[in-house]
């Protein structure tokens, strides 16, 4: 059974016969997707332009059948989705067929170009989304889509089920979002269903002019820091001892007191993941998120890295041994013990 | 009742007065007069002695907040107001051409005077003046032997003043716990 059909109206029998013959000729390009019917219903109604001209000139390109006019000249009729200049030839027919085929697909199922993959609650780090899946719209979870974009950025927008944009990415430029850094972290954490749409070059240009972009590393930080069921990225070892090369710029990255605490310990002394969680009283999951996030910033290094650096030993100053109570009081007073995120944006 | 100090240091227009005011429990004392260098610093007034604020704690202890005078001619006061300080917040203005070098100088002056050399560097106006990048501060400090946190901040936002305090406290706490 054919996928698409053409019905004709008021065409000479010879023209209809020629139409059938041409479709067979075009089989290498069109396959056997098309058939010619004697009457409606069909996807396409082909008729002389002068016949279609008698109908109200109202475009009806969003419903079937689509009208294709056979015309004596190149004049376009409003009501016709496509026109073929007589005499009909295989190239002219092919051009019209390809145009209507695309439109028919859209009309039949507006979502048909969206490939749905399961909402991924946990993306296996080895199971990368195939590059080919970004040739169309992709329905998946926000975290899976973000992970894919961080691996290999393409110009894309992510929209939620209400069709509102969550963020957009332009490779080499960054990402843009109307959300604050803290809101974005919360959204990533919630991992809502999302549709990833690859952008055309026109869309890219318009977006680049309309929005301010932030570095992709901020998105990467937000992605890793927000994981609920984190896994350690393969570049980071469960048992390896790490140090921070420098402090993250918490002035511009969403963070909580826990991340400040983790950074302070890892800057003071190299640690394994287990040690980090134990010594800081921060949960293992949070410590894992932190290691993943700072690795993404290029700030995590094996313990022996940077050992050649000369760092000045602090000279004698006030003793710190009795400062525990003071530190606790100050933290409580200013709310520096809370786990909710603060951000700079 | 014990008294501790935190010092806020940095050049003109770096935000010392604002940072002290953000944390102080009492209206901070600010000694400002018309700035005879207003055109250069973009400020109408400048601190000629120091900023002073207080953080009052339930135990009765108090943390005194001192903002150092910006002009070099008041540097004789620096050792006095940083005595027994638990940390120093060095504020930089990324719009100044000498921002990195000035920061290094301030760190050299204050780090030896505070507990554990506990300093944090907050760089302001990074959105308007994206260069030099933050890494330039970190690299310059590392070259002279100081490994310190450097962050982009806007101390007009209270959460950034709190961030600087949080980092100071976290460094002290980490050192204290890891020593034990």
Coordinates of C-alpha atoms in Angstrom, one line a residue:
Chain A
X1 CA 0.0 0.0 0.0
X2 CA 1.3 3.4 -1.0
X3 CA 2.1 6.1 1.6
X4 CA 0.9 9.1 -0.4
X5 CA -1.8 9.5 -3.0
X6 CA -2.7 11.9 -5.8
X7 CA -6.2 12.3 -7.1
X8 CA -6.8 14.2 -10.3
X9 CA -9.7 16.4 -11.3
X10 CA -10.6 17.6 -14.8
X11 CA -7.4 16.4 -16.3
X12 CA -7.3 14.8 -19.7
X13 CA -6.9 11.0 -19.6
X14 CA -3.6 11.3 -21.4
X15 CA -2.3 13.6 -18.7
X16 CA -3.3 11.2 -16.0
X17 CA -1.7 8.3 -17.8
X18 CA 1.5 10.4 -18.2
X19 CA 1.4 11.1 -14.5
X20 CA 1.3 7.4 -13.6
X21 CA 4.1 6.7 -16.0
X22 CA 6.3 9.5 -14.6
X23 CA 5.9 8.3 -11.1
X24 CA 7.2 4.9 -12.2
X25 CA 10.1 6.7 -13.9
X26 CA 10.8 8.5 -10.7
X27 CA 10.7 5.4 -8.6
X28 CA 14.5 5.5 -8.0
X29 CA 14.0 8.8 -6.2
X30 CA 10.5 8.4 -4.8
X31 CA 10.3 4.7 -4.3
X32 CA 6.8 3.4 -4.5
X33 CA 5.4 5.8 -2.0
X34 CA 3.1 7.5 -4.4
X35 CA 0.0 6.3 -6.3
X36 CA -2.5 8.0 -8.5
X37 CA -6.2 7.6 -7.7
X38 CA -9.2 8.3 -9.7
X39 CA -10.9 10.3 -7.0
X40 CA -10.7 11.6 -3.5
X41 CA -9.9 10.9 -0.7
X42 CA -6.2 11.5 -1.4
X43 CA -3.4 13.6 0.0
X44 CA -3.1 15.7 -3.1
X45 CA -5.6 17.0 -5.6
X46 CA -4.1 17.9 -8.9
X47 CA -6.2 20.0 -11.2
X48 CA -5.9 22.6 -13.9
X49 CA -5.0 26.0 -12.5
X50 CA -8.0 27.6 -14.3
X51 CA -10.2 25.2 -12.4
X52 CA -8.7 25.9 -9.0
X53 CA -8.8 29.6 -9.7
X54 CA -12.6 29.4 -9.5
X55 CA -12.3 28.4 -5.8
X56 CA -12.1 31.0 -3.1
X57 CA -8.4 32.1 -3.1
X58 CA -7.8 31.1 0.5
X59 CA -4.7 29.1 1.2
X60 CA -5.4 25.8 2.7
X61 CA -1.9 24.5 3.2
X62 CA -2.5 23.0 6.6
X63 CA -5.1 20.4 5.6
X64 CA -5.5 17.6 3.1
X65 CA -5.9 17.3 0.3
X66 CA -3.2 19.8 -0.8
X67 CA -3.9 21.4 -4.1
X68 CA -1.4 21.2 -6.9
X69 CA -2.2 23.3 -10.0
X70 CA -1.2 22.5 -13.5
X71 CA -0.6 25.9 -15.0
X72 CA 0.3 27.4 -18.3
X73 CA 2.7 29.8 -16.7
X74 CA 4.6 30.4 -13.5
X75 CA 1.9 32.3 -11.8
X76 CA 1.1 31.0 -8.3
X77 CA -2.4 30.5 -7.0
X78 CA -3.0 31.3 -3.4
X79 CA -5.1 28.2 -2.9
X80 CA -2.5 25.8 -4.5
X81 CA 0.3 24.6 -2.4
X82 CA 2.4 23.9 -5.5
X83 CA 2.2 24.5 -9.2
X84 CA 3.6 22.6 -12.1
X85 CA 4.1 24.4 -15.3
X86 CA 2.8 22.6 -18.3
X87 CA 3.9 20.4 -20.0
X88 CA 4.5 18.3 -16.9
X89 CA 8.0 16.7 -17.0
X90 CA 9.6 14.4 -14.5
X91 CA 11.9 17.0 -13.0
X92 CA 9.0 19.4 -12.5
X93 CA 6.8 16.7 -11.0
X94 CA 9.6 15.6 -8.7
X95 CA 10.1 19.1 -7.4
X96 CA 6.4 19.4 -6.6
X97 CA 6.2 16.0 -5.1
X98 CA 9.1 16.6 -2.7
X99 CA 7.5 19.8 -1.5
X100 CA 4.1 18.3 -0.9
X101 CA 5.5 15.2 0.8
X102 CA 7.2 17.3 3.5
X103 CA 4.0 19.2 4.1
X104 CA 1.8 16.1 4.2
X105 CA 4.1 14.7 6.9
X106 CA 3.6 17.8 9.0
X107 CA -0.1 17.8 8.5
X108 CA -0.6 14.2 9.3
X109 CA 1.4 14.4 12.6
X110 CA 2.9 17.6 13.9
X111 CA 5.0 15.6 16.3
X112 CA 6.1 13.1 13.7
X113 CA 9.5 14.7 13.4
X114 CA 10.1 14.4 17.2
X115 CA 11.9 11.2 18.0
X116 CA 11.0 10.1 21.5
X117 CA 13.5 8.3 23.6
X118 CA 12.8 7.1 27.1
X119 CA 13.0 9.8 29.8
X120 CA 16.4 8.9 31.3
X121 CA 16.6 9.2 35.0
X122 CA 20.2 8.0 34.9
X123 CA 22.2 8.2 31.8
X124 CA 24.8 5.5 31.6
X125 CA 28.0 7.4 31.1
X126 CA 29.0 5.0 28.3
X127 CA 25.7 5.2 26.5
X128 CA 26.2 8.4 24.6
X129 CA 23.3 9.6 22.5
X130 CA 24.2 9.0 18.9
X131 CA 25.0 12.1 17.0
X132 CA 22.4 11.1 14.4
X133 CA 19.7 11.7 17.0
X134 CA 20.4 15.4 16.8
X135 CA 19.3 15.5 13.2
X136 CA 15.7 15.9 14.3
X137 CA 13.8 16.9 17.3
X138 CA 14.5 14.8 20.3
X139 CA 12.2 14.2 23.2
X140 CA 14.0 13.1 26.3
X141 CA 14.8 14.3 29.8
X142 CA 16.6 17.6 30.4
X143 CA 19.6 16.1 32.0
X144 CA 20.2 13.6 29.2
X145 CA 19.8 16.3 26.6
X146 CA 22.2 18.6 28.6
X147 CA 24.7 15.8 28.9
X148 CA 24.6 15.2 25.2
X149 CA 25.1 18.9 24.4
X150 CA 28.0 19.1 26.8
X151 CA 29.7 16.2 25.1
X152 CA 29.4 17.7 21.6
X153 CA 27.6 21.1 21.4
X154 CA 25.3 21.8 18.5
X155 CA 23.1 24.8 18.0
X156 CA 20.0 23.8 19.8
X157 CA 17.2 24.9 22.0
X158 CA 15.6 22.9 24.8
X159 CA 11.9 23.6 25.4
X160 CA 9.7 22.1 28.0
X161 CA 6.2 20.6 27.5
X162 CA 4.6 24.0 27.6
X163 CA 6.9 25.0 24.7
X164 CA 8.8 27.4 26.8
X165 CA 12.6 27.6 26.2
X166 CA 14.8 26.4 29.0
X167 CA 18.0 27.3 27.4
X168 CA 19.7 27.5 24.0
X169 CA 23.2 26.6 23.0
X170 CA 25.4 28.1 20.3
X171 CA 28.7 26.3 19.9
X172 CA 31.7 28.5 20.3
X173 CA 29.5 31.2 21.9
X174 CA 27.9 29.7 24.9
X175 CA 24.4 29.2 26.3
X176 CA 21.5 31.6 26.9
X177 CA 18.7 31.3 29.3
X178 CA 16.1 33.5 31.0
X179 CA 16.5 31.6 34.2
X180 CA 18.9 32.6 36.9
X181 CA 21.8 30.3 37.7
X182 CA 20.0 29.0 40.8
X183 CA 16.7 28.5 38.9
X184 CA 18.6 26.6 36.2
X185 CA 20.2 24.3 38.8
X186 CA 16.8 23.6 40.3
X187 CA 15.4 22.9 36.8
X188 CA 18.2 20.5 36.0
X189 CA 17.6 18.8 39.3
X190 CA 13.9 18.4 38.6
X191 CA 14.9 16.9 35.2
X192 CA 11.6 17.7 33.4
X193 CA 10.7 16.2 30.0
X194 CA 12.1 18.3 27.3
X195 CA 12.3 18.6 23.5
X196 CA 15.7 19.3 22.0
X197 CA 15.4 21.2 18.8
X198 CA 18.4 21.7 16.5
X199 CA 18.5 25.2 15.2
X200 CA 18.7 26.2 11.5
X201 CA 21.4 28.7 10.5
X202 CA 18.7 31.4 10.3
X203 CA 17.6 30.6 13.9
X204 CA 21.2 30.7 15.0
X205 CA 21.8 34.1 13.6
X206 CA 18.6 35.5 15.1
X207 CA 19.4 34.0 18.5
X208 CA 23.0 35.2 18.5
X209 CA 21.8 38.8 18.1
X210 CA 18.9 38.6 20.5
X211 CA 20.5 37.1 23.6
X212 CA 23.4 37.4 25.9
X213 CA 25.4 34.3 26.2
X214 CA 27.2 32.8 29.1
X215 CA 30.2 30.4 29.0
X216 CA 29.3 26.8 28.5
X217 CA 31.3 25.8 31.6
X218 CA 28.7 27.5 33.8
X219 CA 26.1 25.2 32.3
X220 CA 28.4 22.3 32.9
X221 CA 28.9 23.3 36.5
X222 CA 25.1 23.6 37.0
X223 CA 24.6 20.2 35.4
X224 CA 27.0 18.4 37.6
X225 CA 26.2 20.2 40.8
X226 CA 22.5 19.4 40.5
X227 CA 22.6 15.6 40.1
X228 CA 20.3 13.7 42.5
X229 CA 21.7 10.3 41.9
X230 CA 25.2 11.2 40.8
X231 CA 27.8 9.0 39.3
X232 CA 31.5 9.8 39.2
X233 CA 32.6 10.8 35.8
X234 CA 35.0 8.3 34.3
X235 CA 37.9 10.8 34.4
X236 CA 37.7 10.9 38.2
X237 CA 38.7 7.9 40.2
X238 CA 36.8 6.7 43.3
X239 CA 40.0 6.0 45.1
X240 CA 42.3 8.6 43.6
X241 CA 43.6 11.5 45.7
X242 CA 42.8 14.9 44.3
X243 CA 43.4 18.5 45.0
X244 CA 42.0 21.7 43.6
X245 CA 44.2 23.8 41.4
X246 CA 42.4 26.9 42.4
X247 CA 39.1 28.0 44.0
X248 CA 36.0 28.0 41.8
X249 CA 34.7 31.5 41.2
X250 CA 31.7 31.2 43.5
X251 CA 30.9 34.8 42.8
X252 CA 29.6 33.7 39.4
X253 CA 28.7 30.0 40.0
X254 CA 25.6 28.8 41.9
X255 CA 26.7 27.2 45.1
X256 CA 25.8 26.5 48.6
X257 CA 27.8 26.5 51.8
X258 CA 28.6 22.9 51.2
X259 CA 30.6 23.6 48.0
X260 CA 32.5 26.4 49.8
X261 CA 33.4 23.9 52.5
X262 CA 34.4 21.2 50.1
X263 CA 36.6 23.6 48.2
X264 CA 38.3 24.8 51.4
X265 CA 39.3 21.3 52.4
X266 CA 40.4 20.3 48.9
X267 CA 42.5 23.4 48.6
X268 CA 44.1 22.7 52.0
X269 CA 45.0 19.0 51.5
X270 CA 44.6 16.4 48.7
X271 CA 41.9 13.9 49.5
X272 CA 40.0 10.9 48.1
X273 CA 36.3 11.1 47.6
X274 CA 35.7 9.1 50.8
X275 CA 38.0 11.4 52.8
X276 CA 36.3 14.5 51.4
X277 CA 32.9 13.4 52.5
X278 CA 34.1 12.2 55.9
X279 CA 36.2 15.2 56.8
X280 CA 33.8 17.8 55.6
X281 CA 30.6 16.3 57.0
X282 CA 29.1 16.8 53.5
X283 CA 27.2 13.9 52.0
X284 CA 29.1 11.6 49.6
X285 CA 26.6 12.5 46.8
X286 CA 27.3 16.2 47.2
X287 CA 31.1 15.5 47.3
X288 CA 30.7 13.5 44.1
X289 CA 28.8 16.3 42.4
X290 CA 31.5 18.7 43.5
X291 CA 34.3 16.6 42.1
X292 CA 32.5 16.2 38.8
X293 CA 31.8 19.9 38.6
X294 CA 35.3 21.2 39.4
X295 CA 36.7 18.6 37.0
X296 CA 34.5 20.2 34.3
X297 CA 36.1 23.5 35.1
X298 CA 39.6 22.1 34.8
X299 CA 40.3 22.7 38.4
X300 CA 40.8 19.1 39.7
X301 CA 44.2 17.6 39.6
X302 CA 45.8 14.4 41.0
X303 CA 47.4 15.0 44.3
X304 CA 50.9 15.2 42.9
X305 CA 50.0 18.0 40.4
X306 CA 51.4 21.4 41.3
X307 CA 53.7 20.0 43.9
X308 CA 56.5 22.0 42.4
X309 CA 54.7 25.3 43.3
X310 CA 56.2 27.3 46.0
X311 CA 53.6 28.5 48.4
X312 CA 54.5 30.7 51.2
X313 CA 54.0 29.3 54.6
X314 CA 51.9 31.7 56.7
X315 CA 54.0 33.5 59.2
X316 CA 53.1 33.5 62.9
X317 CA 49.7 35.0 63.4
X318 CA 46.9 34.5 65.8
X319 CA 46.3 30.9 66.9
X320 CA 43.4 29.2 65.2
X321 CA 43.0 26.4 67.7
X322 CA 40.4 28.2 69.7
X323 CA 38.4 29.6 66.8
X324 CA 35.9 26.7 66.4
X325 CA 33.2 28.3 68.5
X326 CA 33.6 31.7 66.8
X327 CA 33.4 30.1 63.3
X328 CA 30.2 28.3 64.3
X329 CA 28.6 31.4 65.7
X330 CA 29.4 33.5 62.7
X331 CA 28.1 30.8 60.4
X332 CA 24.8 30.5 62.3
X333 CA 24.4 34.3 62.5
X334 CA 24.8 34.8 58.8
X335 CA 23.0 31.6 57.7
X336 CA 26.2 30.1 56.2
X337 CA 25.2 26.6 57.1
X338 CA 22.2 26.3 54.8
X339 CA 22.3 23.8 52.0
X340 CA 20.1 25.7 49.5
X341 CA 21.8 27.2 46.5
X342 CA 22.8 30.8 46.1
X343 CA 23.9 32.2 42.8
X344 CA 25.3 35.2 41.3
X345 CA 22.6 35.7 38.6
Chain B
X1 CA 34.2 38.8 76.0
X2 CA 36.6 38.3 73.1
X3 CA 37.2 40.6 70.3
X4 CA 38.3 39.5 66.9
X5 CA 39.1 41.4 63.7
X6 CA 38.4 41.1 60.0
X7 CA 40.1 43.5 57.8
X8 CA 38.8 44.8 54.5
X9 CA 41.6 46.2 52.4
X10 CA 41.9 47.6 48.9
X11 CA 42.3 50.7 46.8
X12 CA 39.9 53.5 46.3
X13 CA 36.5 52.5 45.0
X14 CA 37.0 48.8 45.6
X15 CA 34.0 48.5 47.9
X16 CA 35.4 48.3 51.4
X17 CA 32.9 50.7 53.0
X18 CA 30.0 48.8 51.3
X19 CA 31.3 45.4 52.4
X20 CA 31.7 46.5 56.0
X21 CA 28.2 48.0 56.0
X22 CA 26.8 44.8 54.6
X23 CA 28.0 42.8 57.6
X24 CA 27.9 45.2 60.4
X25 CA 25.2 44.9 63.1
X26 CA 25.6 48.6 64.0
X27 CA 25.6 51.5 61.7
X28 CA 29.2 51.5 60.6
X29 CA 31.3 54.4 61.3
X30 CA 32.6 55.8 58.1
X31 CA 35.0 58.7 58.0
X32 CA 34.6 60.2 54.6
X33 CA 35.4 63.5 53.2
X34 CA 35.2 65.0 49.7
X35 CA 37.6 63.1 47.5
X36 CA 40.3 65.3 46.2
X37 CA 41.1 62.5 43.8
X38 CA 37.4 62.1 42.8
X39 CA 38.0 62.3 39.1
X40 CA 40.6 59.6 39.1
X41 CA 38.7 57.2 41.4
X42 CA 35.1 58.0 40.2
X43 CA 34.1 58.7 43.7
X44 CA 32.6 61.7 45.4
X45 CA 34.0 60.8 48.8
X46 CA 36.8 58.7 50.2
X47 CA 37.6 57.2 53.6
X48 CA 40.4 59.1 55.3
X49 CA 40.7 57.2 58.5
X50 CA 39.0 53.8 58.4
X51 CA 35.6 52.2 58.2
X52 CA 34.5 50.5 61.4
X53 CA 31.7 48.0 62.0
X54 CA 30.8 45.4 64.5
X55 CA 29.3 41.9 64.4
X56 CA 27.7 41.1 67.7
X57 CA 27.6 37.4 68.7
X58 CA 25.2 35.7 71.2
X59 CA 28.2 34.7 73.3
X60 CA 29.1 38.3 73.9
X61 CA 32.1 38.1 71.6
X62 CA 32.4 40.6 68.9
X63 CA 34.0 40.7 65.5
X64 CA 35.3 44.1 64.6
X65 CA 35.3 45.0 61.0
X66 CA 37.9 47.4 59.7
X67 CA 38.1 48.9 56.3
X68 CA 41.5 50.3 55.7
X69 CA 42.1 53.7 54.3
X70 CA 42.6 53.6 50.6
X71 CA 45.4 56.1 50.3
X72 CA 48.9 54.9 50.7
X73 CA 49.7 57.8 53.1
X74 CA 47.6 56.0 55.7
X75 CA 49.5 52.7 55.5
X76 CA 51.0 53.3 59.0
X77 CA 47.5 52.3 60.3
X78 CA 47.5 48.9 58.6
X79 CA 49.5 47.0 61.2
X80 CA 47.4 48.4 64.0
X81 CA 44.0 47.5 62.6
X82 CA 45.1 44.1 61.4
X83 CA 46.5 42.9 64.7
X84 CA 44.9 39.6 65.8
X85 CA 42.8 39.5 62.7
X86 CA 41.3 36.2 61.7
X87 CA 41.3 37.1 58.1
X88 CA 41.5 39.8 55.5
X89 CA 39.3 40.5 52.6
X90 CA 41.2 42.1 49.8
X91 CA 38.9 44.0 47.4
X92 CA 40.0 44.9 43.9
X93 CA 38.5 47.1 41.2
X94 CA 39.0 45.4 37.9
X95 CA 38.5 48.7 36.2
X96 CA 41.8 50.1 37.5
X97 CA 44.8 49.6 35.3
X98 CA 47.0 48.5 38.2
X99 CA 44.4 46.2 39.8
X100 CA 46.5 43.0 39.8
X101 CA 49.7 44.6 41.0
X102 CA 47.8 46.5 43.7
X103 CA 46.1 43.3 44.9
X104 CA 49.5 41.6 45.2
X105 CA 50.8 44.5 47.3
X106 CA 47.8 44.4 49.6
X107 CA 48.1 40.6 50.1
X108 CA 51.8 41.0 50.8
X109 CA 51.0 43.6 53.4
X110 CA 48.2 41.9 55.2
X111 CA 48.6 38.1 54.8
X112 CA 51.5 38.0 57.3
X113 CA 49.4 39.8 59.9
X114 CA 46.3 37.6 59.8
X115 CA 45.7 34.1 61.1
X116 CA 47.2 31.6 58.8
X117 CA 47.6 34.2 56.2
X118 CA 43.9 33.9 55.7
X119 CA 42.9 36.2 52.9
X120 CA 40.3 36.1 50.2
X121 CA 40.3 38.3 47.1
X122 CA 37.1 39.8 45.8
X123 CA 37.3 41.4 42.4
X124 CA 34.7 44.0 41.6
X125 CA 33.4 45.4 38.3
X126 CA 34.3 42.3 36.3
X127 CA 31.1 42.6 34.2
X128 CA 32.0 46.1 33.0
X129 CA 35.7 45.4 32.8
X130 CA 36.2 41.7 31.9
X131 CA 39.9 42.1 31.6
X132 CA 42.2 41.2 33.2
X133 CA 40.6 37.8 33.9
X134 CA 40.4 36.4 37.4
X135 CA 43.1 33.9 36.6
X136 CA 45.6 36.8 36.3
X137 CA 45.1 37.6 39.9
X138 CA 45.6 34.0 41.0
X139 CA 48.6 33.6 38.8
X140 CA 50.2 36.8 40.1
X141 CA 49.6 35.8 43.7
X142 CA 51.0 32.3 43.1
X143 CA 54.2 33.8 41.6
X144 CA 54.9 35.5 44.9
X145 CA 53.9 32.5 47.0
X146 CA 50.3 33.0 47.8
X147 CA 47.6 30.5 46.9
X148 CA 44.3 32.4 47.7
X149 CA 40.7 32.3 46.6
X150 CA 39.9 34.9 44.0
X151 CA 36.3 35.6 43.1
X152 CA 34.3 38.0 41.0
X153 CA 32.0 39.9 43.4
X154 CA 29.7 42.9 43.6
X155 CA 29.7 43.8 47.3
X156 CA 26.6 45.9 46.8
X157 CA 24.9 42.5 46.8
X158 CA 24.9 41.3 50.4
X159 CA 25.2 37.6 49.3
X160 CA 28.6 38.5 47.9
X161 CA 29.8 40.1 51.1
X162 CA 28.6 36.9 52.8
X163 CA 30.4 34.7 50.3
X164 CA 33.7 36.4 51.1
X165 CA 33.0 35.9 54.8
X166 CA 32.0 32.3 54.2
X167 CA 35.3 31.6 52.3
X168 CA 37.4 33.2 55.1
X169 CA 35.7 31.1 57.7
X170 CA 35.8 27.9 55.6
X171 CA 39.6 28.3 55.1
X172 CA 40.1 28.7 58.8
X173 CA 37.9 25.8 59.6
X174 CA 39.5 23.5 57.2
X175 CA 43.0 24.3 58.5
X176 CA 41.8 23.9 62.1
X177 CA 40.2 20.5 61.4
X178 CA 43.0 19.1 59.3
X179 CA 45.5 20.2 61.9
X180 CA 43.6 18.3 64.6

